[in-house]
Amino acid sequence: MPRGFGRGYGRFHGGYRRDLFPFGGVYGLIDLLLLVGILYFLVKLFIAAAPYALGLAVLLILRAFLRPGPITRFGPF
């Protein structure tokens, strides 16, 4: 066995701890707040970007219908 990997290396049975409260303690609370903040930011970003993405899709579809020529196998884009 390599050095540093003594009997107490895993600290818990099987190397991990099954807990009823995975976000317990101060660091768990910080992790939870960080996750909530990231999710909030992503939702706000999606809400802000969705109209632009829909507008771009509508413009591309209109351009495809207004351009002369056959529609390729890759669709109207």
Short mmCIF file of C-alpha atoms in Angstrom, two decimals:
data_model
loop_
_atom_site.label_atom_id
_atom_site.label_comp_id
_atom_site.label_asym_id
_atom_site.label_seq_id
_atom_site.Cartn_x
_atom_site.Cartn_y
_atom_site.Cartn_z
CA MET A 1 0.00 0.00 0.00
CA PRO A 2 1.43 3.43 -0.90
CA ARG A 3 2.35 5.85 1.83
CA GLY A 4 -0.36 8.16 3.03
CA PHE A 5 -3.16 5.69 2.40
CA GLY A 6 -3.56 4.37 5.92
CA ARG A 7 -6.52 2.59 7.45
CA GLY A 8 -8.42 5.79 8.20
CA TYR A 9 -8.13 7.29 4.72
CA GLY A 10 -11.79 6.79 3.81
CA ARG A 11 -13.06 8.19 7.15
CA PHE A 12 -16.45 6.57 6.52
CA HIS A 13 -17.48 3.02 5.80
CA GLY A 14 -16.98 2.38 2.12
CA GLY A 15 -15.22 5.72 1.52
CA TYR A 16 -18.35 7.88 1.40
CA ARG A 17 -21.01 9.06 3.80
CA ARG A 18 -24.71 8.67 3.23
CA ASP A 19 -26.37 11.53 5.01
CA LEU A 20 -29.97 12.65 5.28
CA PHE A 21 -28.85 16.27 4.92
CA PRO A 22 -26.30 16.51 2.09
CA PHE A 23 -26.06 20.31 2.51
CA GLY A 24 -25.52 20.28 6.27
CA GLY A 25 -23.15 22.71 7.92
CA VAL A 26 -21.78 26.08 6.91
CA TYR A 27 -19.99 24.89 3.78
CA GLY A 28 -23.08 22.99 2.70
CA LEU A 29 -25.15 26.15 3.08
CA ILE A 30 -22.60 28.06 0.98
CA ASP A 31 -22.78 25.32 -1.67
CA LEU A 32 -26.56 25.45 -1.68
CA LEU A 33 -26.61 29.24 -2.03
CA LEU A 34 -24.08 29.03 -4.85
CA LEU A 35 -26.18 26.45 -6.70
CA VAL A 36 -29.33 28.53 -6.30
CA GLY A 37 -27.48 31.61 -7.57
CA ILE A 38 -26.17 29.77 -10.62
CA LEU A 39 -29.61 28.40 -11.46
CA TYR A 40 -31.16 31.86 -11.02
CA PHE A 41 -28.56 33.37 -13.36
CA LEU A 42 -29.14 30.70 -16.01
CA VAL A 43 -32.92 31.14 -15.90
CA LYS A 44 -32.58 34.92 -16.23
CA LEU A 45 -30.14 34.46 -19.10
CA PHE A 46 -32.55 32.12 -20.89
CA ILE A 47 -35.44 34.55 -20.43
CA ALA A 48 -33.33 37.38 -21.84
CA ALA A 49 -31.99 35.38 -24.81
CA ALA A 50 -35.15 33.51 -25.85
CA PRO A 51 -36.77 36.40 -27.81
CA TYR A 52 -33.56 37.00 -29.76
CA ALA A 53 -33.26 33.30 -30.64
CA LEU A 54 -36.89 33.15 -31.76
CA GLY A 55 -36.47 36.32 -33.81
CA LEU A 56 -33.39 34.90 -35.50
CA ALA A 57 -35.22 31.67 -36.33
CA VAL A 58 -38.14 33.64 -37.83
CA LEU A 59 -35.78 35.76 -39.92
CA LEU A 60 -33.96 32.69 -41.22
CA ILE A 61 -37.24 31.03 -42.19
CA LEU A 62 -38.44 34.19 -43.96
CA ARG A 63 -35.13 34.46 -45.81
CA ALA A 64 -35.41 30.85 -46.93
CA PHE A 65 -38.87 31.41 -48.37
CA LEU A 66 -37.91 34.65 -50.11
CA ARG A 67 -34.75 33.34 -51.79
CA PRO A 68 -35.15 31.86 -55.25
CA GLY A 69 -33.87 28.40 -55.96
CA PRO A 70 -34.48 24.84 -54.86
CA ILE A 71 -34.45 23.79 -51.26
CA THR A 72 -31.42 21.61 -50.57
CA ARG A 73 -31.45 18.43 -48.55
CA PHE A 74 -30.19 20.39 -45.55
CA GLY A 75 -33.50 22.25 -45.35
CA PRO A 76 -34.30 25.85 -46.08
CA PHE A 77 -31.22 27.13 -44.22
#
